[in-house]
Coordinates of C-alpha atoms in Angstrom, one line a residue:
Chain C
X11 CA 14.4 19.1 -21.8
X12 CA 15.2 21.2 -18.9
X13 CA 13.2 21.4 -15.7
X14 CA 11.3 24.3 -13.9
X15 CA 11.4 23.8 -10.2
X16 CA 9.0 25.8 -7.9
X17 CA 8.7 25.4 -4.2
X18 CA 10.7 26.0 -0.9
X19 CA 14.8 26.1 0.5
X20 CA 15.2 25.8 3.8
X21 CA 16.6 25.0 6.6
X22 CA 15.3 22.0 8.6
X23 CA 15.3 21.5 12.3
X24 CA 14.4 17.3 12.5
X25 CA 14.6 15.1 15.1
X26 CA 13.2 11.3 15.0
X27 CA 14.3 8.3 16.5
X28 CA 17.4 8.0 14.2
X29 CA 18.6 11.8 15.4
X30 CA 18.5 15.6 15.7
X31 CA 19.9 17.8 13.3
X32 CA 19.5 21.7 13.5
X33 CA 19.6 24.1 10.4
X34 CA 19.7 21.3 7.5
X35 CA 19.4 22.3 4.2
X36 CA 16.1 21.5 3.7
X37 CA 12.0 22.4 1.4
X38 CA 10.7 20.6 -1.5
X39 CA 12.1 22.7 -4.5
X40 CA 15.5 21.5 -2.9
X41 CA 14.7 17.2 -2.3
X42 CA 13.3 17.6 -5.4
X43 CA 15.9 19.6 -7.7
X44 CA 18.8 16.8 -6.2
X45 CA 16.2 14.3 -7.3
X46 CA 15.9 15.8 -11.1
X47 CA 19.7 17.5 -10.9
X48 CA 20.3 12.9 -11.8
X49 CA 18.3 13.2 -15.2
X50 CA 17.5 16.8 -16.4
X51 CA 19.5 19.7 -16.5
X52 CA 17.5 21.2 -13.2
X53 CA 16.2 25.6 -12.6
X54 CA 14.9 25.5 -9.0
X55 CA 12.5 28.9 -8.7
X56 CA 12.6 30.1 -4.9
X57 CA 13.9 32.8 -2.3
X58 CA 16.6 32.1 0.2
X59 CA 17.2 35.1 2.9
X60 CA 20.5 36.6 3.0
X61 CA 20.9 34.1 5.8
X62 CA 21.5 31.0 3.3
X63 CA 24.1 29.3 3.6
X64 CA 26.7 29.5 1.1
X65 CA 27.5 26.0 1.2
X66 CA 24.3 24.7 0.7
X67 CA 24.1 26.5 -2.4
X68 CA 27.8 24.7 -3.8
X69 CA 26.2 22.3 -2.3
X70 CA 22.8 22.3 -5.2
X71 CA 26.1 24.0 -7.3
X72 CA 27.6 20.8 -8.3
X73 CA 24.4 18.9 -8.8
X74 CA 24.5 22.1 -11.4
X75 CA 21.5 23.0 -10.2
X76 CA 20.2 26.1 -12.0
X77 CA 19.9 28.8 -9.1
X78 CA 19.8 31.7 -11.5
X79 CA 15.7 32.0 -10.5
X80 CA 16.6 31.8 -6.3
X81 CA 16.0 35.1 -5.8
X82 CA 18.3 36.7 -2.7
X83 CA 16.9 39.2 0.2
X84 CA 17.4 41.0 3.0
X85 CA 16.4 38.9 6.1
X86 CA 16.4 34.8 7.2
X87 CA 16.0 31.6 4.9
X88 CA 12.3 29.8 5.4
X89 CA 12.8 27.7 8.3
X90 CA 10.7 24.8 9.3
X91 CA 11.1 22.3 12.5
X92 CA 10.0 19.0 12.7
X93 CA 10.2 15.4 14.2
X94 CA 8.5 12.2 13.2
X95 CA 7.2 9.4 16.1
X96 CA 8.8 6.2 16.8
X97 CA 6.4 5.0 13.5
X98 CA 7.4 8.0 11.5
X99 CA 4.7 8.1 9.4
X100 CA 3.6 10.9 9.9
X101 CA 5.9 14.2 10.2
X102 CA 4.8 16.6 13.5
X103 CA 5.5 20.2 13.0
X104 CA 7.1 22.4 15.2
X105 CA 7.3 25.6 14.0
X106 CA 6.7 26.9 10.7
X107 CA 8.7 30.5 9.9
X108 CA 8.1 31.4 6.6
X109 CA 10.5 34.3 6.7
X110 CA 11.6 35.8 3.1
X111 CA 8.4 33.0 1.6
X112 CA 6.4 35.5 3.2
X113 CA 5.8 38.1 0.6
X114 CA 7.3 35.4 -2.6
X115 CA 6.7 37.2 -5.7
X116 CA 7.4 34.4 -8.4
X117 CA 10.0 36.0 -10.8
X118 CA 10.8 33.4 -13.5
X119 CA 13.9 34.5 -15.8
X120 CA 13.0 35.2 -18.8
X121 CA 15.7 32.5 -19.6
X122 CA 13.1 29.7 -18.2
X123 CA 10.0 30.6 -19.0
X124 CA 10.6 28.5 -21.9
X125 CA 10.8 25.5 -20.1
X126 CA 9.3 21.8 -21.7
X127 CA 8.7 20.4 -17.5
X128 CA 7.6 22.5 -14.4
X129 CA 7.2 21.3 -11.1
X130 CA 5.3 23.1 -9.0
X131 CA 5.8 22.0 -5.7
X132 CA 4.6 22.3 -2.1
X133 CA 3.5 26.2 -1.9
X134 CA 0.8 29.4 -1.7
X135 CA -1.4 27.5 -4.3
X136 CA -1.9 31.8 -5.4
X137 CA 2.1 31.7 -5.5
X138 CA 1.2 28.7 -7.5
X139 CA -0.5 30.3 -10.3
X140 CA 1.0 33.0 -10.0
X141 CA 3.4 31.0 -12.0
X142 CA 1.6 29.2 -14.6
X143 CA 0.5 32.9 -16.1
X144 CA 4.3 32.8 -16.4
X145 CA 5.3 29.8 -18.5
X146 CA 5.3 30.2 -21.7
X147 CA 3.6 27.1 -23.8
X148 CA 5.3 24.3 -20.8
X149 CA 5.1 20.4 -22.0
X150 CA 4.8 19.0 -19.2
X151 CA 3.5 20.7 -15.7
X152 CA 2.7 18.8 -12.5
X153 CA 1.8 20.0 -9.3
X154 CA 2.0 19.1 -5.3
X155 CA 0.5 20.3 -2.3
X156 CA -0.4 20.2 1.4
X157 CA -3.4 19.9 4.0
X158 CA -3.5 23.6 4.3
X159 CA -3.5 25.0 1.4
X160 CA -7.1 22.7 0.8
X161 CA -8.2 24.4 4.2
X162 CA -7.5 27.7 3.3
X163 CA -7.0 28.2 -0.3
X164 CA -9.4 26.3 -1.6
X165 CA -10.5 27.7 -4.9
X166 CA -7.8 28.6 -6.3
X167 CA -6.0 25.1 -5.3
X168 CA -8.8 24.3 -8.1
X169 CA -8.0 26.7 -10.7
X170 CA -4.2 25.0 -10.3
X171 CA -4.9 21.9 -10.7
X172 CA -7.4 22.6 -13.5
X173 CA -4.3 24.0 -15.2
X174 CA -1.7 21.4 -15.0
X175 CA -1.2 18.3 -16.1
X176 CA -0.1 16.2 -12.8
X177 CA -1.5 15.9 -9.7
X178 CA 0.1 14.6 -7.1
X179 CA -1.4 14.2 -3.4
X180 CA -0.4 12.4 -0.6
X181 CA -3.2 9.7 0.0
X182 CA -4.7 11.7 3.2
X183 CA -5.1 14.6 1.2
X184 CA -6.8 13.2 -1.3
X185 CA -9.3 11.6 0.3
X186 CA -9.6 14.7 2.3
X187 CA -10.2 17.7 0.0
X188 CA -12.7 15.1 -2.5
X189 CA -14.5 14.2 0.9
X190 CA -14.2 10.1 0.0
X191 CA -12.3 7.8 2.3
X192 CA -11.8 5.6 -0.9
X193 CA -8.0 6.2 -2.8
X194 CA -10.2 5.5 -6.6
X195 CA -13.0 7.8 -6.1
X196 CA -10.8 10.6 -4.8
X197 CA -8.7 10.1 -8.5
X198 CA -11.3 10.1 -9.7
X199 CA -13.0 13.3 -8.4
X200 CA -9.1 15.5 -9.1
X201 CA -9.4 14.0 -12.8
X202 CA -13.0 15.7 -12.9
X203 CA -11.4 19.1 -12.0
X204 CA -9.9 19.4 -15.2
X205 CA -6.2 17.7 -14.8
X206 CA -4.9 14.8 -17.4
X207 CA -3.6 12.1 -14.0
X208 CA -3.4 12.1 -10.6
X209 CA 0.5 10.3 -8.0
X210 CA -1.2 9.5 -5.2
X211 CA 1.3 9.2 -3.1
X212 CA 1.2 6.4 -0.1
X213 CA 3.9 6.6 1.2
X214 CA 5.0 2.7 3.6
X215 CA 2.1 1.7 0.7
X216 CA 3.8 2.9 -2.6
X217 CA 1.5 5.0 -4.9
X218 CA -1.1 5.0 -6.7
X219 CA -1.5 7.3 -11.6
X220 CA -5.0 7.3 -12.1
X221 CA -5.6 9.3 -15.1
X222 CA -8.7 9.1 -17.2
X223 CA -9.6 5.3 -17.6
X224 CA -6.0 3.7 -17.2
X225 CA -4.8 3.1 -13.0
X226 CA -1.2 1.7 -12.2
X227 CA 0.2 0.9 -9.4
X228 CA 3.8 1.0 -7.7
X229 CA 4.8 -0.4 -5.5
X230 CA 7.1 0.3 -2.9
X231 CA 10.6 -0.3 -1.3
X232 CA 10.3 -2.9 2.2
X233 CA 12.3 -0.1 3.1
X234 CA 14.6 -1.5 6.7
X235 CA 16.4 1.5 6.7
X236 CA 14.5 4.8 6.9
X237 CA 15.9 7.4 9.3
X238 CA 14.4 11.1 8.1
X239 CA 11.4 10.7 5.3
X240 CA 11.4 14.3 5.2
X241 CA 11.6 14.6 1.1
X242 CA 9.8 11.6 0.1
X243 CA 7.4 13.0 -1.3
X244 CA 9.8 16.0 -3.1
X245 CA 12.9 13.6 -4.8
X246 CA 9.6 11.2 -5.8
X247 CA 8.0 13.8 -7.3
X248 CA 11.8 15.2 -8.8
X249 CA 12.8 11.7 -10.2
X250 CA 9.0 11.3 -12.1
X251 CA 9.8 14.6 -13.4
X252 CA 13.5 14.0 -14.3
X253 CA 13.1 11.0 -15.8
X254 CA 10.7 12.5 -18.4
X255 CA 12.2 16.0 -19.1
X256 CA 15.6 13.3 -20.0
X257 CA 13.1 10.9 -22.4
X258 CA 10.7 13.1 -23.6
X259 CA 8.3 10.4 -24.4
X260 CA 4.9 11.0 -22.2
X261 CA 3.6 8.0 -23.2
X262 CA 1.7 5.8 -20.1
X263 CA 4.6 2.7 -20.1
X264 CA 6.9 6.2 -20.3
X265 CA 5.0 7.8 -17.4
X266 CA 5.4 4.2 -15.6
X267 CA 9.0 4.1 -15.3
X268 CA 8.9 8.1 -14.6
X269 CA 6.6 6.7 -11.0
X270 CA 9.4 3.9 -10.7
X271 CA 12.2 6.7 -10.7
X272 CA 10.2 8.6 -8.8
X273 CA 9.9 5.6 -5.6
X274 CA 13.9 4.9 -6.5
X275 CA 14.8 8.2 -5.3
X276 CA 12.8 8.9 -2.5
X277 CA 13.5 4.8 -1.2
X278 CA 17.5 6.6 -1.5
X279 CA 16.5 10.0 0.2
X280 CA 14.7 9.0 3.3
X281 CA 17.6 6.4 4.3
X282 CA 19.9 9.6 5.7
X283 CA 19.5 13.4 6.6
X284 CA 18.7 16.1 4.1
X285 CA 20.2 16.2 1.2
X286 CA 22.9 13.2 2.5
X287 CA 21.9 10.3 0.7
X288 CA 21.2 11.9 -2.8
X289 CA 24.9 13.3 -2.1
X290 CA 26.7 9.9 -2.4
X291 CA 23.6 8.0 -4.7
X292 CA 25.3 6.3 -7.7
X293 CA 23.9 5.8 -11.2
X294 CA 24.4 1.9 -11.1
X295 CA 22.7 1.8 -7.2
X296 CA 19.2 3.5 -9.3
X297 CA 19.9 0.6 -11.9
X298 CA 19.9 -2.5 -9.8
X299 CA 17.1 -0.6 -7.3
X300 CA 15.5 0.3 -10.3
X301 CA 15.4 -3.7 -11.2
X302 CA 14.5 -4.4 -7.6
X303 CA 11.2 -2.5 -7.6
X304 CA 11.1 -4.9 -10.9
X305 CA 11.8 -8.3 -9.6
X306 CA 9.7 -8.4 -6.0
X307 CA 6.5 -7.1 -7.8
X308 CA 6.4 -9.2 -10.7
X309 CA 3.9 -12.1 -11.9
X310 CA 3.5 -14.8 -14.4
X311 CA -0.4 -14.3 -15.2
X312 CA -2.8 -17.8 -13.5
X313 CA -3.3 -21.2 -15.4
X314 CA -6.9 -20.8 -16.3
X315 CA -6.9 -24.9 -15.7
X316 CA -6.6 -24.7 -12.2
X317 CA -10.0 -23.2 -11.4
X318 CA -12.7 -25.6 -11.6
X319 CA -14.8 -25.0 -14.4
Chain P
X3 CA -5.3 -32.4 -3.4
X4 CA -7.1 -31.4 -1.2
X5 CA -7.9 -28.7 1.7
X6 CA -8.5 -28.8 5.2
X7 CA -9.5 -25.2 6.5
X8 CA -10.1 -25.0 10.6
X9 CA -11.8 -21.7 11.3
X10 CA -14.7 -20.1 13.1
X11 CA -18.8 -21.1 10.8
X12 CA -21.1 -17.7 11.8
X13 CA -24.0 -15.7 12.1
X14 CA -23.4 -12.3 11.3
X15 CA -24.7 -8.9 12.0
X16 CA -23.0 -6.0 10.1
X17 CA -23.6 -2.2 9.4
X18 CA -21.2 -1.1 6.9
X19 CA -22.6 3.0 4.9
X20 CA -24.3 0.6 2.9
X21 CA -26.6 -1.4 5.2
X22 CA -27.5 -2.7 8.0
X23 CA -27.5 -7.4 8.0
X24 CA -28.9 -9.9 10.8
X25 CA -27.3 -12.9 11.2
X26 CA -26.0 -13.3 8.1
X27 CA -23.5 -16.4 6.5
X28 CA -20.1 -15.4 8.1
X29 CA -16.8 -16.7 10.1
X30 CA -13.7 -17.4 8.9
X31 CA -14.0 -20.4 8.0
X32 CA -17.1 -19.9 5.6
X33 CA -15.6 -17.0 3.9
X34 CA -12.1 -19.1 3.5
X35 CA -13.8 -22.8 2.6
X36 CA -15.7 -20.2 0.3
X37 CA -13.1 -18.4 -2.4
X38 CA -11.6 -22.3 -1.6
X39 CA -13.8 -24.1 -2.7
X40 CA -13.8 -22.5 -6.6
X41 CA -10.1 -24.3 -6.9
X42 CA -9.8 -27.4 -4.8
X43 CA -12.1 -30.1 -2.8
X44 CA -12.2 -27.9 0.4
X45 CA -13.2 -29.3 3.7
X46 CA -14.2 -27.3 6.8
X47 CA -13.3 -28.0 10.5
X48 CA -14.9 -25.8 13.2
X49 CA -18.9 -26.1 14.9
X50 CA -21.8 -25.0 14.6
X51 CA -24.8 -24.9 17.0
X52 CA -28.4 -26.7 16.5
X53 CA -29.1 -22.9 15.2
X54 CA -27.3 -23.1 12.7
X55 CA -30.1 -22.2 9.6
X56 CA -29.4 -25.0 7.2
X57 CA -29.9 -23.0 3.7
X58 CA -26.1 -21.6 4.6
X59 CA -25.2 -24.9 5.3
X60 CA -27.0 -26.0 1.6
X61 CA -25.1 -22.9 0.3
X62 CA -21.6 -24.0 0.9
X63 CA -23.0 -27.9 0.1
X64 CA -23.6 -26.1 -3.5
X65 CA -19.7 -25.6 -3.8
X66 CA -18.7 -28.9 -2.3
X67 CA -16.9 -27.6 0.4
X68 CA -16.8 -31.2 3.1
X69 CA -18.6 -30.4 5.8
X70 CA -18.0 -34.4 7.5
X71 CA -16.1 -32.2 9.8
X72 CA -18.1 -29.8 11.0
X73 CA -18.9 -31.0 14.5
X74 CA -23.1 -29.8 14.9
X75 CA -23.7 -29.8 19.0
X76 CA -26.5 -28.1 20.9
X77 CA -27.1 -24.8 21.4
X78 CA -26.4 -20.9 19.9
X79 CA -23.8 -20.9 17.1
X80 CA -20.4 -18.1 17.0
X81 CA -22.1 -14.6 16.2
X82 CA -20.4 -11.3 15.9
X83 CA -22.0 -8.1 15.5
X84 CA -20.3 -5.6 13.9
X85 CA -20.2 -1.7 12.5
X86 CA -17.9 0.0 10.2
X87 CA -17.5 3.2 9.4
X88 CA -17.2 6.2 7.4
X89 CA -13.7 4.8 5.8
X90 CA -14.2 1.3 6.6
X91 CA -10.6 0.8 7.3
X92 CA -11.3 -1.2 10.4
X93 CA -13.5 -3.4 11.7
X94 CA -15.8 -2.5 14.7
X95 CA -16.5 -5.2 17.4
X96 CA -20.7 -4.4 18.7
X97 CA -20.4 -7.9 20.1
X98 CA -18.5 -11.3 19.9
X99 CA -20.7 -14.4 21.1
X100 CA -18.0 -17.9 21.5
X101 CA -21.3 -19.6 22.1
X102 CA -20.5 -22.5 21.1
X103 CA -17.0 -22.2 20.3
X104 CA -16.0 -21.9 23.8
X105 CA -15.4 -25.1 24.6
X106 CA -14.6 -26.2 20.7
X107 CA -12.5 -29.3 20.9
X108 CA -11.5 -30.0 17.3
X109 CA -11.5 -33.3 16.2
X110 CA -10.3 -33.9 12.6
X111 CA -12.6 -37.1 11.1
X112 CA -9.5 -40.3 9.0
X113 CA -9.7 -38.6 5.7
X114 CA -9.1 -35.2 6.1
X115 CA -6.3 -36.0 8.4
X116 CA -4.4 -36.3 6.1
X117 CA -5.7 -32.8 3.6
X118 CA -2.4 -31.6 1.8
X119 CA -3.2 -27.6 2.5
X120 CA -4.3 -26.3 5.6
X121 CA -4.9 -23.3 6.1
X122 CA -5.5 -22.3 10.2
X123 CA -8.2 -19.9 10.3
X124 CA -8.2 -17.3 13.2
X125 CA -8.4 -19.3 16.2
X126 CA -7.3 -19.8 19.9
X127 CA -3.7 -20.8 19.0
X128 CA -4.1 -23.5 21.5
X129 CA -7.2 -24.9 19.5
X130 CA -4.6 -24.5 16.2
X131 CA -1.7 -26.4 18.4
X132 CA -4.9 -28.5 19.0
X133 CA -5.2 -29.1 14.7
X134 CA -1.5 -29.8 14.3
X135 CA -1.0 -32.9 16.5
X136 CA -4.0 -35.0 14.3
X137 CA -2.3 -33.5 10.7
X138 CA -0.4 -36.3 9.3
X139 CA 2.2 -35.1 6.8
X140 CA 0.7 -32.0 5.1
X141 CA 2.4 -30.9 2.8
X142 CA 1.6 -27.1 3.8
X143 CA 0.3 -25.3 6.9
X144 CA -0.5 -21.9 7.0
X145 CA -1.8 -19.8 9.9
X146 CA -3.9 -16.3 10.5
X147 CA -4.3 -14.1 13.8
X148 CA -5.9 -11.5 15.6
X149 CA -4.7 -8.8 18.0
X150 CA -7.0 -10.3 20.4
X151 CA -3.8 -14.2 21.0
X152 CA -1.3 -11.5 20.2
X153 CA -2.2 -9.2 23.4
X154 CA -3.4 -12.6 25.5
X155 CA -1.6 -16.3 24.1
X156 CA 1.4 -15.1 23.3
X157 CA 3.5 -17.8 24.1
X158 CA 0.6 -20.9 21.8
X159 CA 1.1 -18.2 18.8
X160 CA 5.2 -18.6 19.5
X161 CA 4.8 -22.5 18.7
X162 CA 1.4 -21.6 16.5
X163 CA 4.3 -19.6 14.0
X164 CA 7.8 -22.5 15.0
X165 CA 5.2 -25.2 13.4
X166 CA 3.2 -23.6 9.9
X167 CA 4.7 -22.8 6.7
X168 CA 3.2 -19.6 6.3
X169 CA 1.9 -17.0 8.4
X170 CA -1.1 -14.7 7.7
X171 CA -1.3 -11.1 9.5
X172 CA -2.7 -7.9 8.6
X173 CA -0.4 -5.3 9.1
X174 CA -1.1 -3.5 12.5
X175 CA -0.7 -6.9 14.0
X176 CA 2.7 -7.7 12.6
X177 CA 3.4 -4.3 13.9
X178 CA 1.8 -4.6 17.2
X179 CA 2.8 -8.3 17.7
X180 CA 6.9 -8.1 16.5
X181 CA 6.8 -4.4 17.3
X182 CA 7.7 -2.8 15.4
X183 CA 6.3 0.2 13.2
X184 CA 8.4 -1.6 9.8
X185 CA 6.9 -4.0 7.9
X186 CA 9.7 -5.5 6.5
X187 CA 11.9 -5.7 9.9
X188 CA 7.7 -7.3 11.0
X189 CA 8.1 -9.8 9.0
X190 CA 12.5 -11.0 9.0
X191 CA 11.5 -11.4 13.1
X192 CA 8.6 -13.4 12.2
X193 CA 10.1 -15.4 10.1
X194 CA 13.5 -16.0 12.7
X195 CA 10.7 -17.4 15.0
X196 CA 10.7 -20.0 12.7
X197 CA 8.0 -19.7 9.8
X198 CA 9.4 -20.2 6.1
X199 CA 7.8 -17.9 4.1
X200 CA 4.7 -14.3 6.1
X201 CA 2.6 -12.5 3.9
X202 CA 1.3 -9.3 5.0
X203 CA -2.1 -8.3 5.0
X204 CA -2.5 -3.9 4.6
X205 CA -5.7 -4.2 2.8
X206 CA -6.9 -1.4 0.9
X207 CA -2.7 -1.3 -0.2
X208 CA -2.4 -4.3 -1.5
X209 CA 0.1 -8.0 0.3
X210 CA 3.4 -8.4 1.0
X211 CA 5.6 -11.7 0.9
X212 CA 8.0 -12.4 2.6
X213 CA 11.0 -15.5 1.8
X214 CA 13.6 -16.5 3.6
X215 CA 16.0 -13.0 1.3
X216 CA 12.7 -13.2 -1.5
X217 CA 10.5 -10.2 -1.5
X218 CA 6.9 -9.8 -3.2
X219 CA 5.2 -6.8 -3.0
X220 CA 1.3 -7.4 -4.3
X221 CA -1.3 -4.7 -5.7
X222 CA -4.6 -4.1 -4.7
X223 CA -7.4 -3.8 -6.2
X224 CA -8.9 -0.3 -7.1
X225 CA -11.4 -1.0 -5.3
X226 CA -14.9 1.8 -6.6
X227 CA -17.4 -1.0 -4.6
X228 CA -17.4 -1.3 -1.8
X229 CA -19.4 -2.7 0.8
X230 CA -18.5 -5.0 3.3
X231 CA -14.7 -5.3 4.2
X232 CA -15.5 -8.5 6.2
X233 CA -14.2 -12.1 5.4
X234 CA -11.3 -9.6 3.0
X235 CA -8.8 -11.4 4.1
X236 CA -10.6 -14.9 4.9
X237 CA -10.9 -15.0 1.6
X238 CA -7.4 -13.5 0.3
X239 CA -6.3 -17.1 2.9
X240 CA -9.5 -19.5 0.7
X241 CA -7.9 -18.5 -2.4
X242 CA -4.2 -18.2 -2.0
X243 CA -4.5 -21.8 -0.4
X244 CA -6.7 -23.2 -2.3
X245 CA -4.7 -21.8 -6.4
X246 CA -1.5 -23.6 -4.9
X247 CA -3.9 -26.7 -3.9
X248 CA -4.9 -27.5 -7.3
X249 CA -1.8 -26.5 -9.3
X250 CA 0.0 -28.8 -6.0
X251 CA 3.1 -26.2 -7.1
X252 CA 4.9 -24.3 -4.2
X253 CA 7.7 -22.5 -6.3
X254 CA 7.9 -18.6 -5.5
X255 CA 7.2 -18.6 -9.3
X256 CA 3.9 -19.9 -8.6
X257 CA 3.2 -18.7 -4.7
X258 CA 3.4 -15.2 -5.7
X259 CA 0.3 -15.9 -8.6
X260 CA -1.6 -17.5 -5.5
X261 CA -0.8 -14.2 -3.3
X262 CA -2.5 -13.0 -6.2
X263 CA -5.5 -15.0 -6.7
X264 CA -6.8 -14.4 -3.1
X265 CA -6.1 -10.6 -3.6
X266 CA -8.7 -11.3 -6.3
X267 CA -11.5 -13.8 -4.4
X268 CA -10.5 -11.0 -1.9
X269 CA -11.3 -8.3 -4.4
X270 CA -14.5 -10.1 -5.5
X271 CA -15.6 -10.6 -1.5
X272 CA -16.0 -6.7 0.0
X273 CA -18.4 -6.7 -3.4
X274 CA -21.0 -7.5 -1.6
X275 CA -22.1 -8.4 2.1
X276 CA -21.7 -11.8 3.2
X277 CA -21.1 -14.5 -0.1
X278 CA -23.8 -13.2 -1.6
X279 CA -21.4 -11.9 -4.9
X280 CA -18.6 -14.8 -3.8
X281 CA -22.5 -17.4 -4.8
X282 CA -22.7 -15.1 -7.9
X283 CA -18.7 -15.5 -9.2
X284 CA -18.2 -16.4 -13.1
X285 CA -14.5 -19.0 -13.7
X286 CA -14.4 -16.2 -16.5
X287 CA -14.4 -13.3 -14.1
X288 CA -11.7 -14.1 -11.8
X289 CA -9.7 -14.7 -14.8
X290 CA -10.6 -11.3 -16.3
X291 CA -9.9 -9.8 -12.9
X292 CA -6.4 -11.3 -12.9
X293 CA -5.2 -10.3 -16.2
X294 CA -5.9 -6.1 -14.7
X295 CA -4.9 -7.3 -11.5
X296 CA -1.6 -7.5 -14.3
X297 CA -1.8 -4.7 -16.3
X298 CA -2.1 -2.2 -13.7
X299 CA 1.2 -2.9 -12.2
X300 CA 3.4 -3.9 -14.7
X301 CA 6.1 -1.6 -16.0
X302 CA 8.8 -1.5 -18.2
X303 CA 12.9 -1.9 -16.9
X304 CA 14.6 2.2 -16.7
X305 CA 16.4 2.7 -19.7
X306 CA 19.7 3.9 -18.5
X307 CA 20.6 6.1 -21.1
X308 CA 18.2 8.1 -19.5
X309 CA 20.2 8.9 -16.3
X310 CA 22.8 11.1 -15.8
X311 CA 27.1 9.5 -16.3

């Protein structure tokens, strides 16, 4: 099964305590597709300006990522500039230039309309709806969003959530959108809006999965090597959907496994800027880190004899 | 094996979004001993004023908690007054009156000096050192602290940490004390100070255990019924040490189990004010909730065939 990812392709200028990088390859669709490409055949729908560096396109193609749905138009590529302070938990935006995304009208190529697994990465929810309208019976659709759309396009966001299977949000966004500080409550409200499952990404605290009546708590990696958190959520989503597509199995057991795969991919992505860690990543490292996740979260059952009568 | 807990016995005035309660039973030793009492024979060393209500002492005695090490002296019992805002993640102190704790000089009764498992709950680290000096070869000692002592008694705190087996801290305190935003880094610095294990309590995000070379990540309970977070960390510690004492097993496997027992006890404690939930708590509920923790955190291993060659 193949994966279609709709989102931004961008040039990021990023400052973290570990350095400053100018106009490096970034964007939600880029980070997500890179992570997905380790598992499934992956295609991007998006737009880039005619200033988009050929070497960046070549890097994505070298991962067999299908760029046939990427429009190249006269103008500048999307740019984001931001910095992280000492604790690196929060991205501070210096500047966002939508550039060619300002008038982005997504056109899904015919051969991609039948994609089985679709990830609507963070984008204007009205654009996400236009994508949904063009899909031909996808097996599973996941979406992400951000505080900016929660504040400015609440109704469209409700409509998207009603039409997708998985909603991915970070913890702050879920609390804000559902107007409660309690994450399990926020998740149950999101489920009531009509989606089948909610994944709350908590950065250094792992991720939570909520489906009707079932809850899964995924640990985070004890990350000592954190250089640049940009794209963590997108690489999580890409690993998650790529693994689901490849295994073509939407059982609770496999969804949990895919959440851990997403966590594994995010844990690698943050170890360096842009896709620098991901392009060096080996299959064996993924298997080993997944096993680490298992090892550091397993425990045995309680012995009732040790509780007083 | 029996448990000795040294900490505060207090009267709390608490306001949360679920109500306001005046001078209810609280204090670090009270919450910890209540949780421990479900597993092991438990004794408290502390001090109360002659205004300490008899019904509160009776409640502790009804759990077979040994109060022989509690000095009752002329004066007022320790009082804390605070409130929680909407998100309930942080306690805001309105007023702390040390009262009889101002001149507390701990005297461990002879029959308690040989206690095998000791928890030094949050108290002045100089008092914690006086307790350590009176113990007769305990099998295991754990300690907790708070930001106030990190700021005011850093050297004494270093000394305590060097002499105990387990250091329990919340995430904010560990970051502050070890001067790093990265929790795994903070934990490895704490281990270098000389303790054998570090447990970082993260409230709604669970708990992390670090020992030399081994890491364990414990999930949190998806708590929808959170009425009063006061004492969560202390009931975690009490459940943790009570279970270790009863099972008398300091293997990695059993320490992990005890971390989950602590998480289970904290998850009940926050469901009502003071000890109100704990006094109603049944053995069967503990077993069931432990199983819930296991169910919502388990996952199967990755299938290597689903990663591209």
